[in-house]
Amino acid sequence: MAADQRQLHLGAFLQGVGHHLAAWRHPDVDPRNALRFDHFKQLARTAERGKFDAIFFADSLGVPEAPPALLARGLLPSYLEPLTKLAVVAGVTERIGLISTVSTTYLPPFHLARKFASLDVLSGGRTGWNLVTSGTEWEAHNFNLETQVPHAERYSYAREYVDIVKGLWDGWGDDALRFDKEAGVVFDPDKLHVLNHQSERFRVRGPLVSERPPQGYPVIVQAGSSADGQALAAATAEVVFTAQQTLEDARGFYSGLKAQLAQHGRAEDSLKIMPGVLPIIGRTEQEAKDKYEQLQSLIDPVLGVGLLNAFLGNIDLSKYPLDGPVPDFPLTEGWQSRQKLFVDLARRENLTLRQLYQRVSGARGHRIVLGTAETVADQLEDWFVNGAADGFNILPPTLPQGLNDFVELVVPVLQGRGLFRTEYRGHTLREHLGLARPRNQFE
Amino acid sequence: MAADQRQLHLGAFLQGVGHHLAAWRHPDVDPRNALRFDHFKQLARTAERGKFDAIFFADSLGVPEAPPALLARGLLPSYLEPLTKLAVVAGVTERIGLISTVSTTYLPPFHLARKFASLDVLSGGRTGWNLVTSGTEWEAHNFNLETQVPHAERYSYAREYVDIVKGLWDGWGDDALRFDKEAGVVFDPDKLHVLNHQSERFRVRGPLVSERPPQGYPVIVQAGSSADGQALAAATAEVVFTAQQTLEDARGFYSGLKAQLAQHGRAEDSLKIMPGVLPIIGRTEQEAKDKYEQLQSLIDPVLGVGLLNAFLGNIDLSKYPLDGPVPDFPLTEGWQSRQKLFVDLARRENLTLRQLYQRVSGARGHRIVLGTAETVADQLEDWFVNGAADGFNILPPTLPQGLNDFVELVVPVLQGRGLFRTEYRGHTLREHLGLARPRNQFE
């Protein structure tokens, strides 16, 4: 292995007690952990022991407006506010990066900028912001709106929003603070930069009430893969989480997005693409398969069919037998591409209704890599060396078990192949990811 | 000492490297601590060792629009976002309460409710929310406004805001979560309570995406002492921080506010009044006086006069000699009561201009208690037993030194007199303060 061998990056996507829809029902899992500090503390420390680049929390700004009886069968009330969760964990970790989702749609940019700036200061430069826009009616209803902001408008706001946030992060020069006791001067007044952003949508004077974040800007992460989402990512993102299922799709996405960077004057390695992967790890292939089957068997049919109904545009599937073929049904005005995807999948693989909802809902649409530590590492390496990924966002099916397995079994294999660090070299998330520290736009 | 002796409550108001305006210039103080996690971690642990009810962080949503050269002489960039700071500290403490200021003026209530709910879950019920409204132009300019929301309107919004936040905290029944793996039921669907608040100002559906906070509601704290502020406090607050200077004023405030509780059907002990106190502690009276004089001598004349100018309505005082008498000047349209207060003080005590700004700016308007541990305890006991306070919010002049002194020297004296706990009895902030856990309004 060469000293300068390209290495992959790893994120630990920590979701309640696991990503699998039925994780909470697994006999080894304590679902109450989703609400315990000790759980997240141990997860973060495990990921840090495994030298992951970062942990990552997702978010949702509301409870879906579905029948409570359906929600009750699978909605884990685990969306504690992710930046709060991240801050609590920051205090008990040393090196690992800390990435949280925060939507631009319902939070004033001044609040967002200072929250990340503050956590970046307190964590010694370890934060990343997963920029999302909120795309559901039920979230809009919690924020004074009858109906959500249209897709294109959300993305145009988001673009402006990022500029404002960066302008606020640049509000203090990097060496503004002097703390000269003798002269009685706390900071250099020439290094206080008032943003004074003025548009129809946003009027934000600035600056923040604290110094520039140690990383300059917290790392900017995105996960949108629509055309609007990719355009925003090409302009602003430094890490992109994706959800392709096949090497071919992933390579297409990877090269397509990287090709868009040049028009923003950006180098290819200034953006890291990290597909999501749900690993099922066994000591043997058979053990891994058994683990997966056990989880799949725990998916509640009512919930599985309910989710499939939702994906397919609220078609009533309850009259069809679960173990019969997937019926024909008309396309609705909803998610036509999704409908077609699922029906094609069912036809191609000759799936029953039960098999279809299990395929769709178990891993919530993410790539599953299943096998021993060696074969799981093979599957990751395959994508990494074949132009499909700069690393992976690992979605443990159960927590803490799935993360423990990955750190104890797969990480050493990747390290042995020279594909992954054996020790942190830097201290900030930017350093872990090999991303440059941005210059201050005012200097 | 009787077993049921009434005991006082203590908050540790932690502000950067200390409350005294010149704290950062003190030779023993490292001003860069204001931006270090380890500093706040040690402070919180010291306060916990001292069995304080809670630590407390203030906030400001912007940099004052004053000349940068003046700001540079005294503005400590220490307003890291306080809830983030509190969350980081939550992970490294066990029992102490965690109170943070958050303004209702520029943050959607859904965000506020879930942040406190999340931190209450993760900290095991230790949070308190210091409700403020934002009252400066420079904060308004960071949130899309040309000019701030008028005082009365801010308070009427705040009243509605508290109702919404409580409604969101009640969105889940106390025992809603079942996690019944066998039946596949996460929660009891009958215990999901949709708020559906609809007014001209706020439309918030709810519920939150997490369980009811362990305390039911995080403890509600306030510090406003205007008539609007007192009315809001009488209706909603459980702790009030105040800033009276004399026993007489403090008794008046105490009995006046407690008298307003009955009209809301509240008992007197459902609201704890805790005046702010800046303690200067020496091994002898003389040592305490010397400490105070040293701090006072470090106040920058430019800053001191600048602050006095601001208090007095931007009268130009720079042409008058610092060690001469306070000049006569006309009342302006600004803070007339404040002008009169300061001029009367200067006349009564025959103060020079320098002495006046030192009196006004050093402790930023809070009561100073100066002396040995015994005489400082005497002064606290005096207010506590004479109907002026249920406890005190302690403002250490320097940090960590001022807090260390209080915990090591004064707390044992208070404990020896039976006035303060020697060990935590409860686990939540409500339990520390002797406040009841609120019922769920939907049940």
PDB file of C-alpha atoms in Angstrom, chain B residues 99-305:
ATOM      1  CA  ILE B  99     -31.303  27.288  32.312  1.00  0.00           C
ATOM      2  CA  SER B 100     -30.921  29.157  29.046  1.00  0.00           C
ATOM      3  CA  THR B 101     -32.299  32.403  27.751  1.00  0.00           C
ATOM      4  CA  VAL B 102     -34.165  32.184  24.459  1.00  0.00           C
ATOM      5  CA  SER B 103     -36.112  35.076  23.020  1.00  0.00           C
ATOM      6  CA  THR B 104     -39.664  34.536  21.780  1.00  0.00           C
ATOM      7  CA  THR B 105     -39.402  37.398  19.316  1.00  0.00           C
ATOM      8  CA  TYR B 106     -37.572  35.838  16.358  1.00  0.00           C
ATOM      9  CA  LEU B 107     -37.820  32.054  16.749  1.00  0.00           C
ATOM     10  CA  PRO B 108     -40.870  30.007  15.660  1.00  0.00           C
ATOM     11  CA  PRO B 109     -42.442  28.401  18.755  1.00  0.00           C
ATOM     12  CA  PHE B 110     -42.207  24.897  17.273  1.00  0.00           C
ATOM     13  CA  HIS B 111     -38.403  25.189  17.190  1.00  0.00           C
ATOM     14  CA  LEU B 112     -38.239  26.472  20.749  1.00  0.00           C
ATOM     15  CA  ALA B 113     -40.558  23.818  22.125  1.00  0.00           C
ATOM     16  CA  ARG B 114     -38.663  20.929  20.574  1.00  0.00           C
ATOM     17  CA  LYS B 115     -35.227  22.225  21.535  1.00  0.00           C
ATOM     18  CA  PHE B 116     -36.153  22.402  25.210  1.00  0.00           C
ATOM     19  CA  ALA B 117     -38.091  19.142  25.008  1.00  0.00           C
ATOM     20  CA  SER B 118     -35.062  17.429  23.468  1.00  0.00           C
ATOM     21  CA  LEU B 119     -32.627  18.788  26.018  1.00  0.00           C
ATOM     22  CA  ASP B 120     -35.022  17.933  28.832  1.00  0.00           C
ATOM     23  CA  VAL B 121     -35.126  14.320  27.577  1.00  0.00           C
ATOM     24  CA  LEU B 122     -31.356  14.071  27.111  1.00  0.00           C
ATOM     25  CA  SER B 123     -30.549  15.711  30.460  1.00  0.00           C
ATOM     26  CA  GLY B 124     -33.063  13.733  32.465  1.00  0.00           C
ATOM     27  CA  GLY B 125     -35.347  16.679  33.228  1.00  0.00           C
ATOM     28  CA  ARG B 126     -32.871  19.388  34.142  1.00  0.00           C
ATOM     29  CA  THR B 127     -33.811  22.273  31.833  1.00  0.00           C
ATOM     30  CA  GLY B 128     -35.278  25.703  32.352  1.00  0.00           C
ATOM     31  CA  TRP B 129     -36.252  28.309  29.767  1.00  0.00           C
ATOM     32  CA  ASN B 130     -35.578  31.960  30.552  1.00  0.00           C
ATOM     33  CA  LEU B 131     -38.238  33.598  28.409  1.00  0.00           C
ATOM     34  CA  VAL B 132     -37.241  37.027  27.130  1.00  0.00           C
ATOM     35  CA  THR B 133     -38.484  39.274  24.376  1.00  0.00           C
ATOM     36  CA  SER B 134     -35.885  40.996  22.206  1.00  0.00           C
ATOM     37  CA  GLY B 135     -35.894  44.728  22.762  1.00  0.00           C
ATOM     38  CA  THR B 136     -33.247  46.327  20.588  1.00  0.00           C
ATOM     39  CA  GLU B 137     -33.099  47.679  17.057  1.00  0.00           C
ATOM     40  CA  TRP B 138     -29.838  45.930  16.351  1.00  0.00           C
ATOM     41  CA  GLU B 139     -31.391  42.538  17.009  1.00  0.00           C
ATOM     42  CA  ALA B 140     -34.396  43.345  14.793  1.00  0.00           C
ATOM     43  CA  HIS B 141     -31.993  44.117  11.942  1.00  0.00           C
ATOM     44  CA  ASN B 142     -30.748  40.523  11.968  1.00  0.00           C
ATOM     45  CA  PHE B 143     -34.274  39.191  11.507  1.00  0.00           C
ATOM     46  CA  ASN B 144     -35.753  40.928   8.485  1.00  0.00           C
ATOM     47  CA  LEU B 145     -37.116  43.921  10.389  1.00  0.00           C
ATOM     48  CA  GLU B 146     -36.360  47.608   9.913  1.00  0.00           C
ATOM     49  CA  THR B 147     -37.447  48.363  13.436  1.00  0.00           C
ATOM     50  CA  GLN B 148     -38.210  46.286  16.486  1.00  0.00           C
ATOM     51  CA  VAL B 149     -41.625  44.995  17.544  1.00  0.00           C
ATOM     52  CA  PRO B 150     -43.237  47.431  20.038  1.00  0.00           C
ATOM     53  CA  HIS B 151     -42.983  46.541  23.737  1.00  0.00           C
ATOM     54  CA  ALA B 152     -46.649  45.757  24.458  1.00  0.00           C
ATOM     55  CA  GLU B 153     -47.010  43.763  21.246  1.00  0.00           C
ATOM     56  CA  ARG B 154     -43.914  41.694  22.089  1.00  0.00           C
ATOM     57  CA  TYR B 155     -45.424  40.809  25.443  1.00  0.00           C
ATOM     58  CA  SER B 156     -48.814  39.943  24.040  1.00  0.00           C
ATOM     59  CA  TYR B 157     -47.106  37.666  21.488  1.00  0.00           C
ATOM     60  CA  ALA B 158     -45.006  36.172  24.265  1.00  0.00           C
ATOM     61  CA  ARG B 159     -48.104  35.255  26.253  1.00  0.00           C
ATOM     62  CA  GLU B 160     -49.598  33.434  23.281  1.00  0.00           C
ATOM     63  CA  TYR B 161     -46.197  31.911  22.525  1.00  0.00           C
ATOM     64  CA  VAL B 162     -45.981  30.324  25.971  1.00  0.00           C
ATOM     65  CA  ASP B 163     -49.415  28.771  25.489  1.00  0.00           C
ATOM     66  CA  ILE B 164     -48.336  27.281  22.156  1.00  0.00           C
ATOM     67  CA  VAL B 165     -45.090  25.938  23.576  1.00  0.00           C
ATOM     68  CA  LYS B 166     -46.924  24.299  26.472  1.00  0.00           C
ATOM     69  CA  GLY B 167     -49.453  22.852  24.053  1.00  0.00           C
ATOM     70  CA  LEU B 168     -46.605  21.317  22.068  1.00  0.00           C
ATOM     71  CA  TRP B 169     -44.980  19.955  25.228  1.00  0.00           C
ATOM     72  CA  ASP B 170     -48.337  18.326  25.982  1.00  0.00           C
ATOM     73  CA  GLY B 171     -48.509  16.768  22.509  1.00  0.00           C
ATOM     74  CA  TRP B 172     -47.781  13.330  23.894  1.00  0.00           C
ATOM     75  CA  GLY B 173     -49.395  11.795  26.920  1.00  0.00           C
ATOM     76  CA  ASP B 174     -47.022  11.086  29.787  1.00  0.00           C
ATOM     77  CA  ASP B 175     -47.293   7.359  29.280  1.00  0.00           C
ATOM     78  CA  ALA B 176     -47.883   7.415  25.531  1.00  0.00           C
ATOM     79  CA  LEU B 177     -44.894   5.250  24.679  1.00  0.00           C
ATOM     80  CA  ARG B 178     -45.481   1.520  24.919  1.00  0.00           C
ATOM     81  CA  PHE B 179     -42.808  -0.129  22.762  1.00  0.00           C
ATOM     82  CA  ASP B 180     -44.822  -3.333  22.672  1.00  0.00           C
ATOM     83  CA  LYS B 181     -42.674  -5.486  20.400  1.00  0.00           C
ATOM     84  CA  GLU B 182     -45.110  -8.388  20.353  1.00  0.00           C
ATOM     85  CA  ALA B 183     -48.089  -6.304  19.256  1.00  0.00           C
ATOM     86  CA  GLY B 184     -45.953  -4.042  17.069  1.00  0.00           C
ATOM     87  CA  VAL B 185     -47.176  -0.896  18.804  1.00  0.00           C
ATOM     88  CA  VAL B 186     -44.766   1.941  19.589  1.00  0.00           C
ATOM     89  CA  PHE B 187     -47.222   4.291  21.253  1.00  0.00           C
ATOM     90  CA  ASP B 188     -50.837   4.503  22.281  1.00  0.00           C
ATOM     91  CA  PRO B 189     -52.522   6.378  19.399  1.00  0.00           C
ATOM     92  CA  ASP B 190     -55.085   7.879  21.773  1.00  0.00           C
ATOM     93  CA  LYS B 191     -52.259   9.720  23.539  1.00  0.00           C
ATOM     94  CA  LEU B 192     -51.120  11.700  20.521  1.00  0.00           C
ATOM     95  CA  HIS B 193     -52.589  15.198  20.973  1.00  0.00           C
ATOM     96  CA  VAL B 194     -52.747  17.522  17.979  1.00  0.00           C
ATOM     97  CA  LEU B 195     -52.624  21.144  19.182  1.00  0.00           C
ATOM     98  CA  ASN B 196     -53.913  22.871  16.049  1.00  0.00           C
ATOM     99  CA  HIS B 197     -53.351  26.393  17.378  1.00  0.00           C
ATOM    100  CA  GLN B 198     -54.834  28.969  15.003  1.00  0.00           C
ATOM    101  CA  SER B 199     -54.576  32.712  15.464  1.00  0.00           C
ATOM    102  CA  GLU B 200     -53.776  35.682  13.305  1.00  0.00           C
ATOM    103  CA  ARG B 201     -50.159  35.542  14.407  1.00  0.00           C
ATOM    104  CA  PHE B 202     -49.503  31.829  14.903  1.00  0.00           C
ATOM    105  CA  ARG B 203     -50.715  28.692  13.165  1.00  0.00           C
ATOM    106  CA  VAL B 204     -49.075  25.655  14.701  1.00  0.00           C
ATOM    107  CA  ARG B 205     -50.475  22.173  14.279  1.00  0.00           C
ATOM    108  CA  GLY B 206     -48.134  19.994  16.345  1.00  0.00           C
ATOM    109  CA  PRO B 207     -47.387  17.635  17.947  1.00  0.00           C
ATOM    110  CA  LEU B 208     -43.618  17.443  18.459  1.00  0.00           C
ATOM    111  CA  VAL B 209     -41.735  14.450  17.095  1.00  0.00           C
ATOM    112  CA  SER B 210     -40.646  13.327  20.550  1.00  0.00           C
ATOM    113  CA  GLU B 211     -42.164  12.385  23.865  1.00  0.00           C
ATOM    114  CA  ARG B 212     -43.390  14.780  26.577  1.00  0.00           C
ATOM    115  CA  PRO B 213     -40.436  16.313  28.480  1.00  0.00           C
ATOM    116  CA  PRO B 214     -39.604  14.452  31.703  1.00  0.00           C
ATOM    117  CA  GLN B 215     -40.498  17.571  33.701  1.00  0.00           C
ATOM    118  CA  GLY B 216     -43.800  17.951  31.855  1.00  0.00           C
ATOM    119  CA  TYR B 217     -42.693  21.477  31.085  1.00  0.00           C
ATOM    120  CA  PRO B 218     -39.131  22.705  31.447  1.00  0.00           C
ATOM    121  CA  VAL B 219     -39.085  25.290  34.275  1.00  0.00           C
ATOM    122  CA  ILE B 220     -40.206  28.697  32.992  1.00  0.00           C
ATOM    123  CA  VAL B 221     -37.963  31.559  34.071  1.00  0.00           C
ATOM    124  CA  GLN B 222     -38.308  35.282  33.475  1.00  0.00           C
ATOM    125  CA  ALA B 223     -36.398  38.432  34.207  1.00  0.00           C
ATOM    126  CA  GLY B 224     -38.620  41.262  33.017  1.00  0.00           C
ATOM    127  CA  SER B 225     -39.632  43.750  35.684  1.00  0.00           C
ATOM    128  CA  SER B 226     -41.691  46.216  33.650  1.00  0.00           C
ATOM    129  CA  ALA B 227     -45.447  46.131  34.297  1.00  0.00           C
ATOM    130  CA  ASP B 228     -45.914  43.983  31.159  1.00  0.00           C
ATOM    131  CA  GLY B 229     -43.062  41.782  32.286  1.00  0.00           C
ATOM    132  CA  GLN B 230     -44.510  41.306  35.774  1.00  0.00           C
ATOM    133  CA  ALA B 231     -47.955  40.519  34.394  1.00  0.00           C
ATOM    134  CA  LEU B 232     -46.455  37.853  32.135  1.00  0.00           C
ATOM    135  CA  ALA B 233     -44.419  36.482  35.026  1.00  0.00           C
ATOM    136  CA  ALA B 234     -47.429  36.311  37.335  1.00  0.00           C
ATOM    137  CA  ALA B 235     -49.279  34.312  34.696  1.00  0.00           C
ATOM    138  CA  THR B 236     -46.512  32.002  33.542  1.00  0.00           C
ATOM    139  CA  ALA B 237     -43.141  32.225  35.357  1.00  0.00           C
ATOM    140  CA  GLU B 238     -41.866  29.801  37.976  1.00  0.00           C
ATOM    141  CA  VAL B 239     -38.573  31.569  38.635  1.00  0.00           C
ATOM    142  CA  VAL B 240     -37.968  35.314  38.320  1.00  0.00           C
ATOM    143  CA  PHE B 241     -34.490  36.832  38.217  1.00  0.00           C
ATOM    144  CA  THR B 242     -34.441  40.438  39.393  1.00  0.00           C
ATOM    145  CA  ALA B 243     -31.915  43.217  39.941  1.00  0.00           C
ATOM    146  CA  GLN B 244     -32.928  45.247  42.980  1.00  0.00           C
ATOM    147  CA  GLN B 245     -30.195  47.109  44.849  1.00  0.00           C
ATOM    148  CA  THR B 246     -31.770  47.686  48.248  1.00  0.00           C
ATOM    149  CA  LEU B 247     -33.654  45.500  50.711  1.00  0.00           C
ATOM    150  CA  GLU B 248     -36.577  47.890  50.594  1.00  0.00           C
ATOM    151  CA  ASP B 249     -36.906  47.778  46.811  1.00  0.00           C
ATOM    152  CA  ALA B 250     -36.450  44.017  46.776  1.00  0.00           C
ATOM    153  CA  ARG B 251     -39.156  43.501  49.418  1.00  0.00           C
ATOM    154  CA  GLY B 252     -41.500  45.709  47.450  1.00  0.00           C
ATOM    155  CA  PHE B 253     -40.901  43.780  44.256  1.00  0.00           C
ATOM    156  CA  TYR B 254     -41.168  40.436  46.037  1.00  0.00           C
ATOM    157  CA  SER B 255     -44.467  41.092  47.771  1.00  0.00           C
ATOM    158  CA  GLY B 256     -45.892  42.921  44.764  1.00  0.00           C
ATOM    159  CA  LEU B 257     -45.213  40.110  42.321  1.00  0.00           C
ATOM    160  CA  LYS B 258     -46.301  37.358  44.715  1.00  0.00           C
ATOM    161  CA  ALA B 259     -49.556  39.225  45.303  1.00  0.00           C
ATOM    162  CA  GLN B 260     -50.353  39.024  41.599  1.00  0.00           C
ATOM    163  CA  LEU B 261     -50.221  35.212  41.603  1.00  0.00           C
ATOM    164  CA  ALA B 262     -53.603  34.721  43.253  1.00  0.00           C
ATOM    165  CA  GLN B 263     -55.498  36.201  40.308  1.00  0.00           C
ATOM    166  CA  HIS B 264     -54.092  33.356  38.230  1.00  0.00           C
ATOM    167  CA  GLY B 265     -55.057  30.783  40.872  1.00  0.00           C
ATOM    168  CA  ARG B 266     -51.411  30.220  41.749  1.00  0.00           C
ATOM    169  CA  ALA B 267     -49.880  29.601  45.174  1.00  0.00           C
ATOM    170  CA  GLU B 268     -47.128  31.925  46.412  1.00  0.00           C
ATOM    171  CA  ASP B 269     -44.511  29.199  46.420  1.00  0.00           C
ATOM    172  CA  SER B 270     -45.153  28.309  42.786  1.00  0.00           C
ATOM    173  CA  LEU B 271     -42.879  31.210  41.804  1.00  0.00           C
ATOM    174  CA  LYS B 272     -39.351  31.671  43.175  1.00  0.00           C
ATOM    175  CA  ILE B 273     -37.848  35.161  43.171  1.00  0.00           C
ATOM    176  CA  MET B 274     -34.069  35.229  42.872  1.00  0.00           C
ATOM    177  CA  PRO B 275     -32.334  38.635  42.815  1.00  0.00           C
ATOM    178  CA  GLY B 276     -28.981  38.853  41.066  1.00  0.00           C
ATOM    179  CA  VAL B 277     -25.973  39.325  43.326  1.00  0.00           C
ATOM    180  CA  LEU B 278     -22.363  40.042  42.409  1.00  0.00           C
ATOM    181  CA  PRO B 279     -20.268  38.733  45.297  1.00  0.00           C
ATOM    182  CA  ILE B 280     -16.755  39.975  46.063  1.00  0.00           C
ATOM    183  CA  ILE B 281     -15.284  37.592  48.600  1.00  0.00           C
ATOM    184  CA  GLY B 282     -12.098  38.017  50.609  1.00  0.00           C
ATOM    185  CA  ARG B 283     -10.466  36.269  53.518  1.00  0.00           C
ATOM    186  CA  THR B 284     -10.801  39.634  55.263  1.00  0.00           C
ATOM    187  CA  GLU B 285     -13.033  42.623  54.587  1.00  0.00           C
ATOM    188  CA  GLN B 286      -9.970  44.498  53.434  1.00  0.00           C
ATOM    189  CA  GLU B 287      -9.006  41.781  50.954  1.00  0.00           C
ATOM    190  CA  ALA B 288     -12.515  41.920  49.488  1.00  0.00           C
ATOM    191  CA  LYS B 289     -12.322  45.714  49.194  1.00  0.00           C
ATOM    192  CA  ASP B 290      -8.942  45.467  47.528  1.00  0.00           C
ATOM    193  CA  LYS B 291     -10.279  42.924  45.038  1.00  0.00           C
ATOM    194  CA  TYR B 292     -13.133  45.228  44.172  1.00  0.00           C
ATOM    195  CA  GLU B 293     -10.894  48.265  43.804  1.00  0.00           C
ATOM    196  CA  GLN B 294      -8.564  46.326  41.547  1.00  0.00           C
ATOM    197  CA  LEU B 295     -11.420  45.406  39.223  1.00  0.00           C
ATOM    198  CA  GLN B 296     -12.845  48.918  39.263  1.00  0.00           C
ATOM    199  CA  SER B 297      -9.453  50.369  38.374  1.00  0.00           C
ATOM    200  CA  LEU B 298      -9.364  48.186  35.258  1.00  0.00           C
ATOM    201  CA  ILE B 299     -12.492  49.754  33.753  1.00  0.00           C
ATOM    202  CA  ASP B 300     -11.403  51.500  30.576  1.00  0.00           C
ATOM    203  CA  PRO B 301     -12.268  55.226  30.874  1.00  0.00           C
ATOM    204  CA  VAL B 302     -13.217  55.401  27.188  1.00  0.00           C
ATOM    205  CA  LEU B 303     -15.623  52.516  27.631  1.00  0.00           C
ATOM    206  CA  GLY B 304     -16.889  53.715  30.999  1.00  0.00           C
ATOM    207  CA  VAL B 305     -17.658  57.188  29.707  1.00  0.00           C
TER     208      VAL B 305
END
